[in-house]
Structure formats: C-alpha cells, structure tokens
Short mmCIF file of N, CA, C and O in Angstrom, two decimals:
data_model
loop_
_atom_site.label_atom_id
_atom_site.label_comp_id
_atom_site.label_asym_id
_atom_site.label_seq_id
_atom_site.Cartn_x
_atom_site.Cartn_y
_atom_site.Cartn_z
N MET A 7 81.18 58.95 -20.88
CA MET A 7 81.35 57.41 -19.68
C MET A 7 80.91 56.46 -18.78
O MET A 7 79.34 57.75 -18.94
N ARG A 8 80.81 55.84 -18.18
CA ARG A 8 79.59 54.90 -18.02
C ARG A 8 79.23 55.49 -15.50
O ARG A 8 81.04 54.62 -15.68
N LEU A 9 78.86 55.84 -16.04
CA LEU A 9 78.10 55.30 -14.81
C LEU A 9 77.95 54.16 -13.64
O LEU A 9 76.73 53.66 -14.77
N LYS A 10 78.60 53.76 -12.93
CA LYS A 10 77.51 52.24 -12.47
C LYS A 10 76.61 52.76 -11.56
O LYS A 10 76.08 53.09 -10.74
N THR A 11 75.04 51.60 -12.04
CA THR A 11 74.17 52.65 -11.22
C THR A 11 73.23 50.86 -10.06
O THR A 11 74.66 49.70 -10.58
N LYS A 12 73.30 51.31 -8.62
CA LYS A 12 73.04 50.47 -8.30
C LYS A 12 71.98 49.80 -8.74
O LYS A 12 69.96 50.53 -9.05
N PRO A 13 72.04 48.71 -8.43
CA PRO A 13 70.39 48.46 -8.95
C PRO A 13 69.01 48.21 -7.67
O PRO A 13 68.82 48.08 -6.34
N GLN A 14 67.74 48.59 -8.79
CA GLN A 14 67.11 48.97 -7.50
C GLN A 14 66.45 47.90 -6.74
O GLN A 14 66.16 46.17 -7.81
N LYS A 15 66.52 47.57 -5.47
CA LYS A 15 65.70 46.91 -4.48
C LYS A 15 64.05 46.18 -4.81
O LYS A 15 63.65 47.29 -4.93
N ARG A 16 63.75 45.31 -4.90
CA ARG A 16 62.54 45.22 -5.47
C ARG A 16 61.93 45.45 -4.06
O ARG A 16 62.54 45.38 -3.20
N THR A 17 60.71 46.01 -4.11
CA THR A 17 60.24 46.78 -2.73
C THR A 17 59.03 45.01 -2.99
O THR A 17 58.58 44.89 -3.22
N PHE A 18 59.57 44.14 -1.86
CA PHE A 18 58.46 43.68 -0.78
C PHE A 18 56.87 43.88 -0.83
O PHE A 18 56.50 44.71 0.12
N GLU A 19 56.18 43.26 -1.56
CA GLU A 19 54.99 43.65 -1.06
C GLU A 19 53.90 41.97 -0.12
O GLU A 19 54.33 41.45 0.03
N ASN A 20 53.46 43.41 0.53
CA ASN A 20 52.59 42.70 1.57
C ASN A 20 51.60 42.15 1.56
O ASN A 20 50.42 42.66 1.33
N THR A 21 51.34 40.66 1.76
CA THR A 21 50.30 40.26 1.26
C THR A 21 49.12 40.26 2.39
O THR A 21 48.13 39.48 2.87
N ILE A 22 49.97 40.57 4.03
CA ILE A 22 48.89 39.77 5.30
C ILE A 22 47.72 40.87 4.94
O ILE A 22 46.82 39.57 5.11
N PRO A 23 47.60 41.81 4.62
CA PRO A 23 46.68 42.34 4.36
C PRO A 23 45.19 41.72 4.13
O PRO A 23 44.26 41.91 3.47
N LEU A 24 45.97 40.92 2.23
CA LEU A 24 45.48 40.41 1.44
C LEU A 24 44.77 39.23 2.08
O LEU A 24 43.02 38.80 2.35
N ILE A 25 44.99 37.86 2.61
CA ILE A 25 44.70 37.22 3.21
C ILE A 25 43.85 37.37 4.49
O ILE A 25 42.74 37.49 5.33
N ASN A 26 44.02 38.58 5.28
CA ASN A 26 43.50 39.55 6.37
C ASN A 26 41.79 39.03 5.17
O ASN A 26 40.63 39.33 5.87
N ILE A 27 41.52 40.02 4.63
CA ILE A 27 40.09 40.14 3.55
C ILE A 27 39.88 39.27 2.92
O ILE A 27 38.16 38.60 3.19
N VAL A 28 40.61 38.28 2.27
CA VAL A 28 40.48 36.60 2.18
C VAL A 28 39.00 36.51 3.56
O VAL A 28 38.28 35.50 2.90
N PHE A 29 40.01 35.98 4.89
CA PHE A 29 39.72 35.47 5.55
C PHE A 29 37.88 36.22 6.44
O PHE A 29 37.30 35.00 6.28
N LEU A 30 37.97 37.22 6.13
CA LEU A 30 36.82 38.47 6.40
C LEU A 30 35.78 38.07 5.70
O LEU A 30 34.85 38.09 5.77
N MET A 31 36.12 37.86 4.69
CA MET A 31 35.01 37.85 3.34
C MET A 31 34.20 35.94 3.75
O MET A 31 33.02 36.24 3.69
N LEU A 32 35.58 35.14 3.94
CA LEU A 32 34.99 33.53 4.11
C LEU A 32 34.14 33.37 4.94
O LEU A 32 33.63 32.59 4.93
N ILE A 33 34.51 34.77 6.16
CA ILE A 33 34.07 34.95 7.78
C ILE A 33 32.18 34.90 7.70
O ILE A 33 31.01 34.86 7.97
N PHE A 34 32.44 36.02 6.80
CA PHE A 34 31.04 36.83 7.33
C PHE A 34 30.52 35.80 5.38
O PHE A 34 29.06 35.79 6.17
N PHE A 35 30.59 34.99 4.60
CA PHE A 35 29.72 33.79 3.61
C PHE A 35 29.18 32.77 4.20
O PHE A 35 28.13 33.00 4.00
N LEU A 36 30.17 32.46 5.47
CA LEU A 36 29.78 31.26 6.54
C LEU A 36 28.52 31.61 6.80
O LEU A 36 28.16 31.06 7.02
N PHE A 37 28.16 33.25 7.29
CA PHE A 37 27.45 33.44 8.10
C PHE A 37 26.26 34.01 7.38
O PHE A 37 25.43 33.62 8.30
N ALA A 38 26.44 34.48 6.49
CA ALA A 38 25.18 34.27 6.10
C ALA A 38 24.90 33.62 5.51
O ALA A 38 23.75 33.32 4.85
N GLY A 39 25.23 32.72 5.04
CA GLY A 39 24.67 31.39 4.18
C GLY A 39 23.86 30.52 4.92
O GLY A 39 23.09 29.86 4.94
N SER A 40 24.23 30.70 6.60
CA SER A 40 23.89 29.79 7.51
C SER A 40 22.65 30.64 8.58
O SER A 40 22.08 28.96 9.01
N VAL A 41 22.81 31.67 8.66
CA VAL A 41 21.72 32.48 8.90
C VAL A 41 20.51 32.74 7.78
O VAL A 41 20.87 33.80 7.00
N GLY A 42 19.28 32.25 7.47
CA GLY A 42 18.46 32.76 6.84
C GLY A 42 17.07 33.06 6.88
O GLY A 42 16.73 32.59 8.56
N ARG A 43 15.84 33.64 6.42
CA ARG A 43 14.30 33.64 6.92
C ARG A 43 14.15 31.80 7.23
O ARG A 43 14.35 31.23 6.47
N ASP A 44 13.77 32.12 8.47
CA ASP A 44 12.62 30.40 8.63
C ASP A 44 10.83 30.72 8.34
O ASP A 44 10.54 31.66 9.61
N ASP A 45 10.52 31.08 7.66
CA ASP A 45 9.45 31.20 7.60
C ASP A 45 7.93 30.45 8.54
O ASP A 45 6.50 30.56 8.72
N ALA A 46 8.52 29.63 8.22
CA ALA A 46 8.11 28.19 8.52
C ALA A 46 8.16 28.36 10.54
O ALA A 46 7.57 25.95 10.22
N LYS A 47 8.63 29.01 11.20
CA LYS A 47 8.83 28.67 11.98
C LYS A 47 7.77 28.71 13.71
O LYS A 47 8.01 27.23 14.27
N ASN A 48 6.84 28.89 13.14
CA ASN A 48 5.33 29.31 13.79
C ASN A 48 4.24 27.16 13.85
O ASN A 48 3.55 27.42 13.40
N VAL A 49 4.72 27.17 12.72
CA VAL A 49 4.40 25.72 12.08
C VAL A 49 4.72 24.32 12.10
O VAL A 49 5.98 23.71 12.02
N SER A 50 4.08 23.79 12.77
CA SER A 50 4.36 22.03 12.23
C SER A 50 4.57 21.38 11.51
O SER A 50 2.73 21.08 11.09
N PRO A 51 5.56 20.62 10.94
CA PRO A 51 5.42 19.63 9.92
C PRO A 51 4.46 19.04 9.82
O PRO A 51 4.12 17.91 10.23
N ALA A 52 3.57 18.18 8.58
CA ALA A 52 3.02 16.76 9.23
C ALA A 52 3.65 15.73 8.90
O ALA A 52 5.21 15.95 7.91
N GLU A 53 3.59 15.01 9.72
CA GLU A 53 4.44 13.91 9.57
C GLU A 53 3.41 12.46 8.91
O GLU A 53 2.91 12.67 8.60
N THR A 54 4.99 12.09 8.96
CA THR A 54 4.57 10.31 8.01
C THR A 54 4.34 9.26 8.49
O THR A 54 5.40 9.31 9.46
N GLN A 55 3.82 8.47 8.21
CA GLN A 55 3.89 6.93 9.57
C GLN A 55 3.79 5.59 7.79
O GLN A 55 3.89 6.04 7.50
N GLU A 56 4.62 4.71 8.60
CA GLU A 56 5.12 3.66 8.04
C GLU A 56 4.17 2.70 8.59
O GLU A 56 4.24 2.18 9.01
N GLN A 57 3.70 2.09 7.83
CA GLN A 57 3.22 1.21 7.14
C GLN A 57 2.92 0.41 6.36
O GLN A 57 3.19 0.80 4.64
N SER A 58 2.30 -0.96 6.52
CA SER A 58 2.45 -1.40 5.07
C SER A 58 1.97 -1.12 4.11
O SER A 58 0.32 -0.62 4.53
N ASN A 59 1.08 -1.81 3.47
CA ASN A 59 0.49 -1.05 2.50
C ASN A 59 -0.61 -1.45 2.13
O ASN A 59 -1.73 -1.67 2.12
N ARG A 60 -0.51 -2.95 2.20
CA ARG A 60 -2.08 -3.90 2.94
C ARG A 60 -2.20 -3.18 4.08
O ARG A 60 -3.43 -3.20 3.77
N GLU A 61 -1.81 -3.76 5.34
CA GLU A 61 -2.58 -2.60 6.40
C GLU A 61 -2.57 -1.29 6.09
O GLU A 61 -4.18 -0.74 6.33
N LEU A 62 -2.94 -0.58 5.27
CA LEU A 62 -2.84 0.95 4.90
C LEU A 62 -4.25 1.26 4.15
O LEU A 62 -4.86 1.76 4.33
N VAL A 63 -3.76 -0.18 3.72
CA VAL A 63 -4.96 0.46 2.30
C VAL A 63 -6.54 -0.66 2.39
O VAL A 63 -8.04 -0.35 2.26
N ALA A 64 -6.50 -1.32 3.33
CA ALA A 64 -7.72 -2.14 4.34
C ALA A 64 -8.83 -1.30 3.94
O ALA A 64 -8.77 -0.56 5.78
N GLY A 65 -9.79 -1.71 3.57
CA GLY A 65 -11.15 -1.25 4.46
C GLY A 65 -11.01 0.71 3.14
O GLY A 65 -11.38 1.06 3.66
N ALA A 66 -10.10 1.39 2.37
CA ALA A 66 -9.77 2.34 2.16
C ALA A 66 -10.71 2.68 1.10
O ALA A 66 -10.65 1.75 0.30
N LEU A 67 -11.08 3.75 0.12
CA LEU A 67 -11.92 4.16 -0.29
C LEU A 67 -11.05 4.85 -1.51
O LEU A 67 -9.88 5.20 -1.50
N ILE A 68 -11.04 3.36 -2.52
CA ILE A 68 -10.29 3.80 -3.63
C ILE A 68 -10.90 4.60 -5.60
O ILE A 68 -12.27 4.74 -5.23
N ILE A 69 -10.37 5.72 -5.47
CA ILE A 69 -10.97 6.39 -6.49
C ILE A 69 -9.55 6.69 -8.15
O ILE A 69 -8.82 6.14 -7.48
N ALA A 70 -10.57 5.50 -8.60
CA ALA A 70 -10.48 5.51 -10.13
C ALA A 70 -9.78 6.54 -11.01
O ALA A 70 -10.70 7.52 -11.03
N PRO A 71 -8.32 6.51 -11.97
CA PRO A 71 -8.93 7.72 -12.84
C PRO A 71 -9.88 8.45 -13.54
O PRO A 71 -9.69 9.67 -14.10
N ASP A 72 -10.97 7.80 -13.29
CA ASP A 72 -12.16 8.12 -14.23
C ASP A 72 -13.42 8.07 -12.74
O ASP A 72 -13.91 9.34 -13.61
N GLY A 73 -12.71 8.35 -11.57
CA GLY A 73 -13.41 8.91 -10.38
C GLY A 73 -14.56 7.93 -10.98
O GLY A 73 -15.12 8.38 -8.98
N THR A 74 -14.82 6.82 -10.44
CA THR A 74 -15.55 5.94 -10.22
C THR A 74 -14.71 4.96 -8.50
O THR A 74 -13.61 5.68 -8.20
N MET A 75 -15.63 4.89 -7.66
CA MET A 75 -15.11 4.70 -6.15
C MET A 75 -15.99 3.07 -6.22
O MET A 75 -16.87 2.86 -6.72
N THR A 76 -14.54 2.74 -5.48
CA THR A 76 -14.57 1.74 -4.85
C THR A 76 -14.51 1.40 -3.64
O THR A 76 -13.62 1.82 -3.11
N GLN A 77 -14.81 0.89 -2.68
CA GLN A 77 -14.70 0.43 -0.97
C GLN A 77 -15.04 -0.75 -1.01
O GLN A 77 -16.38 -1.97 -1.62
N ASN A 78 -14.03 -1.62 -0.42
CA ASN A 78 -13.88 -3.66 -0.27
C ASN A 78 -14.64 -3.54 -1.51
O ASN A 78 -15.57 -4.89 -1.19
N GLU A 79 -14.37 -3.09 -2.37
CA GLU A 79 -14.71 -4.10 -3.75
C GLU A 79 -15.62 -3.96 -4.61
O GLU A 79 -15.86 -4.42 -5.42
N GLN A 80 -16.21 -2.95 -3.80
CA GLN A 80 -18.14 -2.94 -4.33
C GLN A 80 -17.39 -1.20 -4.64
O GLN A 80 -17.48 -0.60 -3.83
N SER A 81 -18.74 -1.02 -5.59
CA SER A 81 -18.19 0.08 -6.55
C SER A 81 -19.97 1.08 -5.52
O SER A 81 -20.56 0.31 -4.29
N VAL A 82 -19.28 1.90 -4.70
CA VAL A 82 -20.24 3.21 -3.93
C VAL A 82 -19.82 4.82 -5.04
O VAL A 82 -18.77 5.27 -5.86
N ILE A 83 -20.93 5.50 -4.46
CA ILE A 83 -21.12 6.84 -5.14
C ILE A 83 -20.33 7.59 -3.02
O ILE A 83 -21.51 7.81 -2.55
N VAL A 84 -20.79 8.97 -3.60
CA VAL A 84 -20.37 9.75 -2.46
C VAL A 84 -21.22 10.58 -1.56
O VAL A 84 -21.78 9.70 -0.40
N GLU A 85 -22.88 9.92 -2.18
CA GLU A 85 -24.38 9.83 -1.09
C GLU A 85 -24.37 9.00 0.04
O GLU A 85 -24.91 8.60 0.18
N GLU A 86 -23.88 7.68 -1.00
CA GLU A 86 -24.42 6.62 -0.52
C GLU A 86 -22.98 6.43 1.31
O GLU A 86 -23.64 5.67 1.91
N LEU A 87 -22.02 7.21 0.96
CA LEU A 87 -21.25 6.60 2.21
C LEU A 87 -21.50 7.41 3.25
O LEU A 87 -22.64 9.02 3.13
N ILE A 88 -21.99 7.03 5.21
CA ILE A 88 -22.30 8.08 6.09
C ILE A 88 -21.30 7.64 7.09
O ILE A 88 -20.96 7.12 7.00
N PRO A 89 -21.14 9.01 7.76
CA PRO A 89 -19.94 8.76 8.64
C PRO A 89 -20.32 8.77 9.52
O PRO A 89 -21.90 8.92 9.65
N LEU A 90 -19.04 7.37 9.91
CA LEU A 90 -20.15 7.00 11.73
C LEU A 90 -19.27 8.20 12.51
O LEU A 90 -19.01 9.01 13.23
N GLU A 91 -21.11 7.64 12.93
CA GLU A 91 -20.85 8.66 14.20
C GLU A 91 -19.86 8.85 15.23
O GLU A 91 -20.31 7.49 15.83
N GLY A 92 -18.80 9.41 16.15
CA GLY A 92 -18.78 9.16 16.79
C GLY A 92 -17.18 8.46 16.97
O GLY A 92 -16.13 8.48 17.42
N SER A 93 -16.88 8.63 15.26
CA SER A 93 -15.38 7.95 14.59
C SER A 93 -14.35 8.14 14.78
O SER A 93 -14.52 9.59 14.00
N LYS A 94 -13.37 8.04 15.45
CA LYS A 94 -12.33 8.84 15.33
C LYS A 94 -10.90 8.55 14.10
O LYS A 94 -9.97 8.87 13.70
N ASP A 95 -10.74 6.61 13.85
CA ASP A 95 -10.63 6.85 12.52
C ASP A 95 -11.12 8.07 11.05
O ASP A 95 -11.64 8.35 11.60
N PRO A 96 -9.75 8.18 10.69
CA PRO A 96 -10.10 9.18 9.03
C PRO A 96 -11.13 8.61 7.81
O PRO A 96 -10.70 7.06 8.24
N LEU A 97 -11.00 8.44 7.27
CA LEU A 97 -11.76 8.23 5.69
C LEU A 97 -10.55 7.47 4.65
O LEU A 97 -10.18 9.54 5.32
N MET A 98 -10.24 6.57 4.60
CA MET A 98 -8.91 6.70 3.76
C MET A 98 -9.00 6.44 3.02
O MET A 98 -10.12 6.16 2.25
N ILE A 99 -7.98 7.20 1.57
CA ILE A 99 -8.21 7.70 0.47
C ILE A 99 -7.10 7.53 0.11
O ILE A 99 -6.28 8.47 -0.11
N VAL A 100 -7.46 6.09 -1.57
CA VAL A 100 -6.40 6.82 -2.36
C VAL A 100 -7.11 6.42 -3.46
O VAL A 100 -7.92 5.97 -3.76
N ALA A 101 -6.52 7.44 -4.40
CA ALA A 101 -6.64 8.05 -5.70
C ALA A 101 -5.94 7.74 -6.49
O ALA A 101 -4.10 7.96 -6.35
N ASP A 102 -6.08 7.14 -7.89
CA ASP A 102 -5.54 6.96 -8.92
C ASP A 102 -3.70 8.12 -9.18
O ASP A 102 -4.08 9.05 -9.43
N LYS A 103 -3.39 7.84 -9.61
CA LYS A 103 -2.28 8.65 -10.15
C LYS A 103 -2.68 9.67 -10.56
O LYS A 103 -2.27 11.26 -11.54
N ALA A 104 -3.27 9.42 -11.16
CA ALA A 104 -3.95 9.64 -13.26
C ALA A 104 -5.03 10.32 -12.67
O ALA A 104 -5.12 10.94 -14.28
N LEU A 105 -5.78 10.53 -11.26
CA LEU A 105 -6.80 11.14 -11.07
C LEU A 105 -6.19 12.64 -11.19
O LEU A 105 -5.78 12.68 -11.27
N SER A 106 -7.39 13.15 -13.05
CA SER A 106 -7.16 14.71 -12.27
C SER A 106 -6.81 15.73 -10.93
O SER A 106 -7.86 15.05 -10.21
N GLY A 107 -6.65 16.27 -10.95
CA GLY A 107 -6.31 17.12 -9.53
C GLY A 107 -8.03 18.64 -9.16
O GLY A 107 -8.36 18.03 -8.14
N GLN A 108 -8.71 18.68 -10.67
CA GLN A 108 -10.33 18.83 -10.29
C GLN A 108 -11.03 17.93 -9.90
O GLN A 108 -11.85 17.56 -9.03
N LEU A 109 -10.82 16.96 -10.32
CA LEU A 109 -11.75 15.48 -10.01
C LEU A 109 -11.67 15.48 -8.60
O LEU A 109 -12.08 15.03 -7.79
N LEU A 110 -10.82 15.16 -7.55
CA LEU A 110 -10.42 15.21 -7.17
C LEU A 110 -10.69 16.38 -5.82
O LEU A 110 -11.60 15.51 -5.50
N ALA A 111 -10.61 16.92 -6.01
CA ALA A 111 -10.94 18.23 -5.10
C ALA A 111 -12.40 18.49 -5.10
O ALA A 111 -13.18 18.57 -4.27
N GLN A 112 -13.41 17.80 -6.43
CA GLN A 112 -14.38 17.88 -6.81
C GLN A 112 -14.66 16.95 -5.43
O GLN A 112 -15.59 16.48 -4.64
N THR A 113 -14.50 15.26 -5.80
CA THR A 113 -14.85 14.45 -5.16
C THR A 113 -14.40 14.97 -2.85
O THR A 113 -15.45 13.90 -1.93
N LEU A 114 -13.39 15.46 -3.03
CA LEU A 114 -13.36 15.62 -1.42
C LEU A 114 -13.30 16.67 -1.12
O LEU A 114 -14.90 16.81 0.29
N ALA A 115 -15.02 17.97 -1.52
CA ALA A 115 -15.07 18.94 -1.44
C ALA A 115 -17.13 17.87 -1.44
O ALA A 115 -17.71 18.10 0.03
N ALA A 116 -17.78 16.48 -2.17
CA ALA A 116 -18.92 16.20 -1.84
C ALA A 116 -18.08 15.27 -0.68
O ALA A 116 -19.40 15.96 0.11
N LEU A 117 -17.32 14.70 0.01
CA LEU A 117 -17.32 13.95 1.06
C LEU A 117 -17.84 15.25 2.68
O LEU A 117 -18.46 14.65 3.08
N THR A 118 -16.64 16.66 2.49
CA THR A 118 -16.78 17.01 3.36
C THR A 118 -18.22 17.14 2.87
O THR A 118 -19.05 17.81 4.55
N LYS A 119 -19.01 17.42 2.61
CA LYS A 119 -20.29 18.44 2.78
C LYS A 119 -21.01 17.04 3.40
O LYS A 119 -22.16 17.56 3.16
N GLN A 120 -21.13 15.95 2.44
CA GLN A 120 -21.36 14.72 2.96
C GLN A 120 -21.02 14.29 4.76
O GLN A 120 -22.28 13.23 5.24
N GLY A 121 -20.08 15.03 5.46
CA GLY A 121 -20.21 15.17 6.14
C GLY A 121 -18.74 14.18 7.44
O GLY A 121 -18.88 14.31 8.73
N PHE A 122 -17.78 14.30 6.57
CA PHE A 122 -16.54 14.19 6.77
C PHE A 122 -15.84 14.62 6.58
O PHE A 122 -15.75 15.55 5.65
N SER A 123 -15.12 14.62 8.39
CA SER A 123 -14.44 15.82 8.70
C SER A 123 -13.05 15.54 8.63
O SER A 123 -12.45 16.17 8.81
N ASN A 124 -13.11 14.20 8.80
CA ASN A 124 -11.21 13.78 8.98
C ASN A 124 -11.05 12.62 8.15
O ASN A 124 -11.92 11.47 7.76
N ILE A 125 -10.00 13.04 6.78
CA ILE A 125 -9.75 12.34 6.18
C ILE A 125 -8.59 12.42 5.76
O ILE A 125 -7.78 13.24 5.76
N THR A 126 -8.06 11.86 4.79
CA THR A 126 -6.81 10.99 5.17
C THR A 126 -6.95 10.22 3.80
O THR A 126 -7.14 9.90 3.59
N LEU A 127 -5.24 11.34 2.66
CA LEU A 127 -5.52 10.58 0.77
C LEU A 127 -3.81 10.14 1.73
O LEU A 127 -3.17 10.46 1.39
N ILE A 128 -3.93 8.58 1.15
CA ILE A 128 -2.37 7.94 1.17
C ILE A 128 -1.78 7.82 -0.36
O ILE A 128 -2.43 8.05 -1.86
N THR A 129 -1.20 8.36 0.27
CA THR A 129 0.09 8.26 -1.08
C THR A 129 1.61 6.77 -0.58
O THR A 129 1.41 6.79 0.53
N ILE A 130 1.98 7.19 -1.23
CA ILE A 130 3.53 6.87 -1.59
C ILE A 130 4.73 7.22 -1.38
O ILE A 130 4.88 8.58 -2.69
N ARG A 131 5.72 6.48 -1.26
CA ARG A 131 7.11 7.74 -1.39
C ARG A 131 7.62 7.88 -2.77
O ARG A 131 7.85 6.32 -2.95
N ALA A 132 8.27 8.54 -3.11
CA ALA A 132 9.02 7.79 -4.17
C ALA A 132 10.49 7.35 -4.37
O ALA A 132 10.46 7.55 -3.27
N ALA A 133 9.96 6.92 -5.20
CA ALA A 133 11.79 5.95 -5.15
C ALA A 133 12.90 7.36 -4.76
O ALA A 133 12.66 8.11 -6.12
N GLN A 134 14.00 7.66 -4.60
CA GLN A 134 14.86 8.51 -4.62
C GLN A 134 15.78 7.86 -4.91
O GLN A 134 16.75 7.08 -5.07
#
C-alpha cells in the first residue's frame, strides 16, 4: 500500500547575516587600508624648483663622467675653488649620469673640506 507523503518544505536560508559580515569586512579593510604608519611625520620633504635648464646651470660646476670638472667652460680642480665669504648662494653642481657614485661622493667630500657648506646637486626630472 502506498502512502502519500507530504512534500518537504524547503527551509528559507537567511542571507542577512552573511551580508552583514561582508559589509563589516568591507568597512574593516577600508579603515585598515587608510590608516597606516607615517614614519616621516616629523620630516619636511625636499622641495623642487621649476627653472629653465639654461638659467639653472649657468655658472655651475660641471663634472664629466671621468671626473674632470669645468666651470664657465674652463677646466678647474677642487683646490682652485674658493668659497665666497658671506655668500648665501649654493655651489651648483651638474654631474653626468654616467659619473660613478663613489667619484661623486669623493668630489663632494673634497668640496666640503675646501669650505663649501651649501652645495646643490642639479638633476632633471625623468619623463613619466
């Protein structure tokens, strides 16, 4: 004998708690991503100045890749350079990008030893 069975009702799955968890995770990750350590909060970053290249390098000390230096189209050595007394203008230096870092550091150390305390290394902004 066959008995008629009642069809089982499907229980409704409540998705509200899942949605709540997803939104809580979204808020957490938005907050965690926006709050970060700022190790440089007490440091003022360097500022760049926009000037024409010709104006910037006029009278600058030019250092070639082999370490030879020229200023105003004349060959110079570190010992010949004398800082001007009371001058607030920095010594402008344009170093070739092929110049080794070690040679540049030695030149900067020799200039500091010679009495130059305000030295500016001129660079150009790379194309982005």
